Short mmCIF file of C-alpha atoms in Angstrom, two decimals:
data_model
loop_
_atom_site.label_atom_id
_atom_site.label_comp_id
_atom_site.label_asym_id
_atom_site.label_seq_id
_atom_site.Cartn_x
_atom_site.Cartn_y
_atom_site.Cartn_z
CA SER Q 1 14.94 38.42 -46.17
CA THR Q 2 11.17 38.69 -46.00
CA TRP Q 3 10.68 35.13 -47.26
CA GLY Q 4 13.13 33.83 -44.69
CA LEU Q 5 11.28 35.62 -41.90
CA ILE Q 6 7.94 34.25 -43.11
CA ASN Q 7 9.34 30.71 -43.27
CA PHE Q 8 10.75 31.08 -39.75
CA GLN Q 9 7.38 32.24 -38.42
CA VAL Q 10 5.59 29.39 -40.18
CA ASN Q 11 8.03 26.86 -38.74
CA MET Q 12 7.63 28.30 -35.24
CA ASN Q 13 3.85 28.17 -35.52
CA THR Q 14 4.15 24.55 -36.57
CA ILE Q 15 6.75 23.42 -34.04
CA ALA Q 16 5.78 25.49 -30.99
CA PRO Q 17 2.62 23.52 -30.16
CA LEU Q 18 4.70 20.35 -30.21
CA LEU Q 19 7.29 21.85 -27.87
CA ARG Q 20 4.82 23.18 -25.30
CA PRO Q 21 4.40 19.81 -23.50
CA VAL Q 22 8.20 19.51 -23.30
CA ALA Q 23 8.46 23.04 -21.90
CA LYS Q 24 5.72 22.30 -19.36
CA LEU Q 25 7.50 19.13 -18.26
CA TRP Q 26 10.78 21.02 -17.90
CA ASN Q 27 9.09 23.69 -15.77
CA ASP Q 28 7.49 21.04 -13.57
CA LEU Q 29 10.87 19.43 -12.99
CA THR Q 30 12.88 22.59 -12.42
CA HIS Q 31 10.43 24.88 -10.61
CA ASP Q 32 8.90 24.53 -7.17
CA GLU Q 33 5.14 24.36 -7.65
CA HIS Q 34 4.64 25.95 -4.22
CA PHE Q 35 7.07 28.80 -4.88
CA GLN Q 36 5.68 32.27 -4.43
CA ASP Q 37 7.35 35.30 -5.95
CA LEU Q 38 9.46 36.43 -3.03
CA ASN Q 39 9.60 39.97 -4.41
CA LEU Q 40 6.00 40.34 -3.25
CA VAL Q 41 6.87 39.39 0.34
CA LYS Q 42 7.82 42.23 2.65
CA GLY Q 43 10.91 42.00 4.81
CA GLY Q 44 14.38 40.60 4.47
CA TYR Q 45 15.74 37.31 3.18
CA HIS Q 46 14.68 35.42 6.30
CA ASN Q 47 11.03 36.44 5.92
CA LYS Q 48 11.09 35.57 2.23
CA ALA Q 49 12.54 32.10 2.83
CA THR Q 50 10.13 31.52 5.71
CA ARG Q 51 7.20 32.44 3.49
CA ALA Q 52 8.30 29.89 0.89
CA GLU Q 53 8.47 27.16 3.54
CA PHE Q 54 5.12 28.32 4.86
CA GLN Q 55 3.57 27.74 1.44
CA LYS Q 56 4.85 24.16 1.35
CA VAL Q 57 3.47 23.33 4.79
CA ASN Q 58 0.18 24.92 3.83
CA HIS Q 59 0.00 22.73 0.74
CA GLU Q 60 0.63 19.62 2.86
CA PHE Q 61 -2.13 20.70 5.23
CA LYS Q 62 -4.63 21.23 2.43
CA CYS Q 63 -3.84 17.85 0.86
CA LEU Q 64 -4.25 16.05 4.19
CA TYR Q 65 -7.44 17.93 4.99
CA ARG Q 66 -8.85 17.01 1.57
CA GLN Q 67 -8.09 13.32 2.15
CA MET Q 68 -9.77 13.42 5.55
CA TYR Q 69 -12.97 15.29 4.76
CA GLU Q 70 -13.60 14.76 1.05
CA LYS Q 71 -14.06 11.75 -1.18
CA PRO Q 72 -10.58 10.21 -1.49
CA SER Q 73 -8.99 10.26 -4.91
CA LEU Q 74 -7.09 7.24 -6.17
CA LEU Q 75 -3.92 9.31 -6.63
CA ASP Q 76 -4.02 10.63 -3.04
CA THR Q 77 -4.68 7.15 -1.65
CA LEU Q 78 -1.79 5.61 -3.55
CA SER Q 79 0.48 8.52 -2.60
CA SER Q 80 -0.29 7.90 1.09
CA ASN Q 81 0.73 4.26 0.68
CA VAL Q 82 3.44 4.63 -1.95
CA ALA Q 83 6.15 2.94 0.16
CA ARG Q 84 4.17 -0.32 0.21
CA PHE Q 85 4.39 -0.62 -3.59
CA THR Q 86 7.86 0.81 -4.22
CA LEU Q 87 10.75 0.59 -1.76
CA LEU Q 88 8.99 -1.96 0.44
CA GLY Q 89 7.26 -3.87 -2.33
CA PHE Q 90 9.52 -6.85 -1.66
CA VAL Q 91 8.17 -7.26 1.91
CA GLU Q 92 4.75 -8.36 0.65
CA ARG Q 93 6.38 -11.10 -1.41
CA TRP Q 94 8.66 -12.00 1.50
CA VAL Q 95 5.66 -12.57 3.79
CA THR Q 96 3.78 -14.54 1.12
CA MET Q 97 6.75 -16.81 0.43
CA ARG Q 98 7.21 -17.53 4.11
CA GLN Q 99 3.54 -18.38 4.54
CA ALA Q 100 3.53 -20.59 1.46
CA THR Q 101 6.85 -22.36 2.07
CA GLN Q 102 5.57 -25.56 3.68
CA GLY Q 103 2.93 -25.97 0.98
CA LEU Q 104 5.37 -25.71 -1.94
CA GLN Q 105 6.97 -28.56 -3.82
CA LEU Q 106 10.35 -26.84 -3.41
CA ARG Q 107 9.79 -26.06 0.29
CA ASN Q 108 13.21 -27.42 1.25
CA PHE Q 109 14.85 -25.03 -1.21
CA LEU Q 110 13.71 -22.02 0.85
CA GLY Q 111 15.02 -23.38 4.14
CA ASN Q 112 11.85 -22.49 6.10
CA THR Q 113 13.44 -19.31 7.46
CA ASN Q 114 12.97 -15.59 6.87
CA ALA Q 115 16.59 -15.32 5.77
CA GLY Q 116 16.19 -18.18 3.29
CA ALA Q 117 13.15 -16.61 1.62
CA LEU Q 118 14.83 -13.19 1.50
CA ASN Q 119 17.93 -14.74 -0.05
CA VAL Q 120 15.84 -16.30 -2.84
CA ILE Q 121 14.22 -12.92 -3.56
CA ALA Q 122 17.62 -11.20 -3.67
CA ARG Q 123 19.04 -13.79 -6.10
CA GLU Q 124 16.12 -13.32 -8.49
CA GLY Q 125 16.79 -9.60 -8.83
CA LEU Q 126 14.64 -6.48 -8.64
CA VAL Q 127 11.94 -7.11 -11.25
CA LEU Q 128 11.60 -10.90 -11.11
CA GLY Q 129 12.40 -11.06 -7.40
CA ALA Q 130 11.52 -8.07 -5.25
CA MET Q 131 8.68 -6.74 -7.40
CA ARG Q 132 7.12 -10.00 -8.61
CA GLY Q 133 3.37 -9.85 -8.08
CA ASN Q 134 3.54 -6.20 -7.02
CA LEU Q 135 1.10 -5.01 -9.68
CA LEU Q 136 -1.42 -7.62 -8.51
CA HIS Q 137 -0.86 -6.42 -4.96
CA LEU Q 138 -1.54 -2.86 -6.14
CA LEU Q 139 -4.68 -3.97 -7.98
CA HIS Q 140 -5.98 -5.84 -4.91
CA PHE Q 141 -5.25 -2.86 -2.64
CA THR Q 142 -7.04 -0.49 -5.01
CA GLY Q 143 -10.00 -2.82 -5.47
CA VAL Q 144 -10.51 -3.52 -1.77
CA HIS Q 145 -9.15 -0.71 0.40
CA TYR Q 146 -9.51 2.30 -1.90
CA HIS Q 147 -13.08 1.49 -2.91
CA ALA Q 148 -14.02 0.66 0.68
CA ALA Q 149 -12.68 4.03 1.86
CA TYR Q 150 -14.42 5.79 -1.04
CA PHE Q 151 -17.86 4.44 -0.16
CA ALA Q 152 -17.37 4.57 3.61
CA ASP Q 153 -18.23 8.30 3.92
CA GLN Q 154 -15.59 8.73 6.65
CA SER Q 155 -17.14 5.93 8.73
CA PHE Q 156 -14.75 3.20 9.84
CA THR Q 157 -17.62 0.75 10.41
CA LYS Q 158 -18.74 1.20 6.82
CA TYR Q 159 -15.14 0.84 5.68
CA ILE Q 160 -14.89 -2.60 7.34
CA LEU Q 161 -18.18 -3.74 5.82
CA TYR Q 162 -17.27 -2.52 2.34
CA SER Q 163 -13.73 -3.90 2.53
CA ASN Q 164 -15.07 -7.40 3.20
CA LEU Q 165 -17.64 -6.97 0.42
CA PHE Q 166 -14.97 -5.93 -2.08
CA GLU Q 167 -12.73 -8.73 -0.76
CA LEU Q 168 -15.29 -11.22 -2.07
CA PHE Q 169 -15.05 -9.66 -5.51
CA PHE Q 170 -11.27 -9.16 -5.70
CA TYR Q 171 -10.17 -12.31 -3.85
CA PRO Q 172 -9.18 -14.09 -7.11
CA VAL Q 173 -6.61 -11.31 -7.59
CA ASP Q 174 -5.18 -12.16 -4.16
CA THR Q 175 -4.97 -15.83 -5.15
CA LEU Q 176 -3.11 -14.99 -8.36
CA LYS Q 177 -0.80 -12.68 -6.40
CA THR Q 178 0.01 -15.50 -3.98
CA LEU Q 179 0.75 -17.97 -6.77
CA MET Q 180 2.94 -15.52 -8.68
CA GLN Q 181 4.89 -14.48 -5.58
CA ALA Q 182 5.37 -18.12 -4.52
CA ASN Q 183 6.41 -19.11 -8.05
CA VAL Q 184 9.98 -20.00 -7.05
CA GLN Q 185 10.47 -22.68 -9.72
CA LYS Q 186 9.12 -20.31 -12.43
CA GLN Q 187 6.31 -22.66 -13.36
CA TYR Q 188 4.21 -19.70 -14.48
CA THR Q 189 5.51 -17.47 -17.26
CA SER Q 190 2.91 -14.72 -16.79
CA VAL Q 191 -0.23 -13.86 -14.83
CA PHE Q 192 -2.39 -15.08 -17.71
CA ASN Q 193 -0.45 -18.35 -17.85
CA CYS Q 194 -0.89 -18.73 -14.09
CA LEU Q 195 -4.64 -18.14 -14.37
CA LEU Q 196 -4.97 -20.58 -17.27
CA GLN Q 197 -3.01 -23.38 -15.59
CA THR Q 198 -4.85 -22.94 -12.30
CA ILE Q 199 -8.28 -23.10 -13.92
CA GLN Q 200 -7.31 -26.11 -16.03
CA SER Q 201 -5.96 -28.09 -13.08
CA ARG Q 202 -8.16 -26.95 -10.20
CA GLY Q 203 -11.14 -25.16 -11.75
CA LEU Q 204 -12.51 -21.67 -11.18
CA SER Q 205 -13.45 -22.50 -7.59
CA HIS Q 206 -9.77 -22.62 -6.61
CA LEU Q 207 -9.54 -18.87 -7.12
CA TYR Q 208 -11.63 -18.59 -3.94
CA SER Q 209 -9.72 -21.20 -1.98
CA GLY Q 210 -9.09 -20.06 1.59
CA ILE Q 211 -11.45 -17.10 1.51
CA THR Q 212 -13.19 -18.08 4.77
CA TYR Q 213 -9.82 -17.96 6.55
CA LYS Q 214 -9.12 -14.53 5.06
CA LEU Q 215 -12.47 -13.10 6.11
CA ALA Q 216 -12.02 -14.50 9.64
CA PHE Q 217 -8.57 -12.93 9.84
CA ASN Q 218 -9.98 -9.60 8.64
CA VAL Q 219 -12.01 -9.37 11.86
CA ALA Q 220 -8.84 -9.21 13.98
CA PHE Q 221 -7.03 -7.07 11.39
CA GLY Q 222 -9.92 -4.59 11.23
CA TYR Q 223 -10.10 -4.29 15.02
CA ASN Q 224 -6.37 -3.57 15.15
CA LEU Q 225 -6.69 -1.01 12.35
CA TRP Q 226 -9.53 0.71 14.19
CA ASN Q 227 -7.36 1.13 17.29
CA LEU Q 228 -4.53 2.52 15.16
CA TYR Q 229 -6.86 4.99 13.45
CA SER Q 230 -8.37 6.03 16.79
CA ASP Q 231 -5.09 6.53 18.66
CA ASN Q 232 -6.54 4.11 21.20
CA HIS Q 233 -3.39 2.95 22.98
CA THR Q 234 -5.36 0.89 25.50
CA GLY Q 235 -7.16 -0.90 22.69
CA LEU Q 236 -3.86 -1.70 20.99
CA TRP Q 237 -2.83 -3.75 24.02
CA LEU Q 238 -5.86 -5.94 23.26
CA SER Q 239 -5.81 -5.89 19.46
CA PHE Q 240 -2.09 -6.71 19.10
CA PRO Q 241 -2.26 -10.15 20.80
CA LEU Q 242 -5.56 -10.80 18.99
CA LEU Q 243 -3.87 -10.05 15.66
CA VAL Q 244 -0.98 -12.38 16.52
CA LEU Q 245 -3.37 -15.15 17.54
CA ALA Q 246 -5.29 -14.73 14.26
CA TYR Q 247 -2.16 -14.75 12.10
CA PRO Q 248 -2.26 -18.55 11.52
CA LEU Q 249 -5.55 -17.97 9.68
CA LEU Q 250 -3.67 -15.82 7.17
CA ALA Q 251 -0.97 -18.47 6.83
CA ALA Q 252 -3.66 -21.12 6.31
CA LYS Q 253 -5.26 -18.98 3.61
CA THR Q 254 -1.97 -18.84 1.72
CA GLN Q 255 -1.43 -22.59 2.10
CA LEU Q 256 -4.86 -23.35 0.66
CA GLN Q 257 -4.15 -21.09 -2.30
CA VAL Q 258 -1.03 -23.08 -3.29
CA PHE Q 259 -2.20 -26.63 -2.46
CA GLY Q 260 -3.00 -28.66 -5.56
CA THR Q 261 -1.50 -26.16 -8.01
CA GLN Q 262 1.51 -26.66 -10.27
CA ILE Q 263 3.82 -25.22 -7.59
CA GLY Q 264 2.15 -26.72 -4.50
CA LEU Q 265 1.84 -30.06 -2.77
CA PRO Q 266 -1.03 -32.37 -3.75
CA VAL Q 267 -4.44 -31.28 -2.51
CA GLU Q 268 -4.61 -34.44 -0.40
CA PHE Q 269 -2.03 -32.76 1.83
CA SER Q 270 -4.88 -31.08 3.71
CA ILE Q 271 -4.61 -28.03 5.90
CA ASN Q 272 -5.21 -30.18 9.00
CA ARG Q 273 -2.32 -32.43 8.08
CA PHE Q 274 -0.21 -29.37 7.37
CA PHE Q 275 -0.80 -27.92 10.83
CA ASN Q 276 -0.23 -31.31 12.49
CA GLU Q 277 3.12 -31.79 10.77
CA THR Q 278 4.41 -28.25 11.01
CA THR Q 279 3.65 -27.95 14.71
CA ALA Q 280 5.23 -31.28 15.57
CA ASN Q 281 8.68 -31.64 17.12
CA GLY Q 282 8.63 -28.17 18.68
CA ARG Q 283 8.22 -26.30 15.35
CA PHE Q 284 5.20 -24.36 16.59
CA ILE Q 285 6.41 -20.88 15.65
CA LYS Q 286 7.74 -21.88 12.22
CA GLY Q 287 4.61 -23.91 11.60
CA LEU Q 288 1.87 -21.46 12.53
CA TYR Q 289 3.71 -18.13 12.35
CA PRO Q 290 5.90 -18.09 9.22
CA GLY Q 291 6.74 -14.54 8.21
CA LEU Q 292 5.19 -12.99 11.33
CA LEU Q 293 7.98 -10.47 11.94
CA PRO Q 294 7.99 -8.85 8.47
CA PHE Q 295 4.18 -8.85 8.57
CA LEU Q 296 4.14 -6.94 11.88
CA PHE Q 297 6.75 -4.55 10.51
CA MET Q 298 4.52 -3.64 7.57
CA THR Q 299 1.41 -3.46 9.76
CA TYR Q 300 2.75 -1.10 12.42
CA VAL Q 301 5.52 0.83 10.66
CA PHE Q 302 4.19 1.15 7.10
CA GLY Q 303 0.58 0.13 7.64
CA ILE Q 304 -2.39 0.90 5.41
CA ASN Q 305 -2.92 4.66 5.54
CA LEU Q 306 -6.47 5.88 4.86
CA PRO Q 307 -6.93 9.34 6.45
CA GLY Q 308 -10.58 9.47 5.43
CA VAL Q 309 -11.59 6.85 8.02
CA TYR Q 310 -9.49 8.23 10.88
CA SER Q 311 -11.35 9.06 14.08
CA GLU Q 312 -11.91 12.77 14.76
CA LYS Q 313 -9.30 12.62 17.50
CA LYS Q 314 -6.75 11.15 15.10
CA LYS Q 315 -7.61 13.67 12.37
CA LYS Q 316 -7.11 16.60 14.72
CA ALA Q 317 -3.80 15.19 15.97
CA GLU Q 318 -2.48 14.74 12.40
CA LEU Q 319 -3.52 18.24 11.34
CA ASP Q 320 -1.94 19.72 14.46
CA ARG Q 321 1.25 17.83 13.69
CA VAL Q 322 1.43 19.47 10.27
CA CYS Q 323 0.72 22.91 11.73
CA GLU Q 324 3.62 22.53 14.14
CA ASN Q 325 5.98 22.58 11.15
CA ILE Q 326 4.86 26.05 10.05
CA PRO Q 327 7.77 28.50 10.33
CA ILE Q 328 6.66 31.61 12.20
CA THR Q 329 8.07 35.13 12.21
CA HIS Q 330 6.57 38.13 13.95
CA GLU Q 331 5.13 39.38 10.64
CA GLN Q 332 3.44 36.01 10.02
CA TYR Q 333 2.14 35.19 13.49
CA ASN Q 334 -1.45 36.00 12.59
CA GLU Q 335 -1.17 34.23 9.24
CA ARG Q 336 -1.22 30.88 11.04
CA ARG Q 337 -5.01 31.17 11.12
CA TRP Q 338 -5.02 31.32 7.35
CA VAL Q 339 -3.86 27.70 7.21
#
C-alpha cells in the first residue's frame, strides 16, 4: 500500500545513515584499496593482473617517499616500527628483565639467564607477561624518537640532538616502563600504583635515576644508528664494538632504576658494589652484559626505522629496492617513469 511504502522510505532514511559506517567498514575489509578497474586496462588477463600489482608497488613507493621527504606522520612512523610493539613486544621486556635481574629482590627466581627470564615471561601469559609495559614503551618511543624525527628536518645530526632533548623530558616514562617490566613479584598493580609507590618511597628524583648512564649510552647508540642509516659498512665495523662496549651503561641505567624501590635491592647496594660482585668469580659476561643477545637482535634485525633521517644514499637504495618489484610488460615499460 501507499502507507506501507511511505513507512518503508521513512525507515530507510532513518536507518541508512546509521548503516553507512558499517558498509564502509565492510568495503574496507573486502576490497583492495589499490584495485583499479581492470576493464579499463588494455590487453589480456596477464596485463590486467600485472597492472593491479603495479598499483600496489606504486602505493608502497609513494608512502616510502612521503616518509623520507615530508614531515613524518605518527601513523607512518608507528607502521614502520609495528613489529617492535606487536609480535616482538616481548623482547623489550626480556632485555629489561635481564638487565634488572641482579638488582631485584627475587633475582634468584629468574636464574640470571636469558632462558630463565624468557620462561618467566611465558608463564605469565600474553597480556601480563609478553606485553607488560608495552604501552609505556610505545609512549616513550613516540615521545623521543617520533618527535625527534619530526623536528629534525631530515637531518640526522638534528635528530640526535632532539632525541636527547626529548629523552630528558620522557625519561620518567622509561623508568616506569622498567619498573613495570621488572615487576616479577607483582608488587605494582598498575602504572599509577607504581608511580605512587615510587614517589612515596624514593621521591620524584628517582624517576630520573640513571639518566646520565642513558645519555652516555645514547652516544654509542646514535653513532651505530648513523652508520646503519648511511649504509656505511666500514663504519659499522667501528660502531658495533663501540655499542657492545657501551652496553654496560644501559645495564647500569636499569639497575639504578630498580635499586631502592619496592621490587629492588636496598639503595645501599650501590652500582659500584653491583659491578664488583657481578664481575667476580668469572661472571664478567653475565655481570656486565645481561640480555646482550636479544638487544643486538632488536637493534640489527628489527631496529628503529625512521626513513626521514636516512642519508641520501640510503634513501635512493631503498626507493630503488621498491622499484625493482614493479612487474613490467612490454605495454608498461614506459610507465615505470610514472612511479
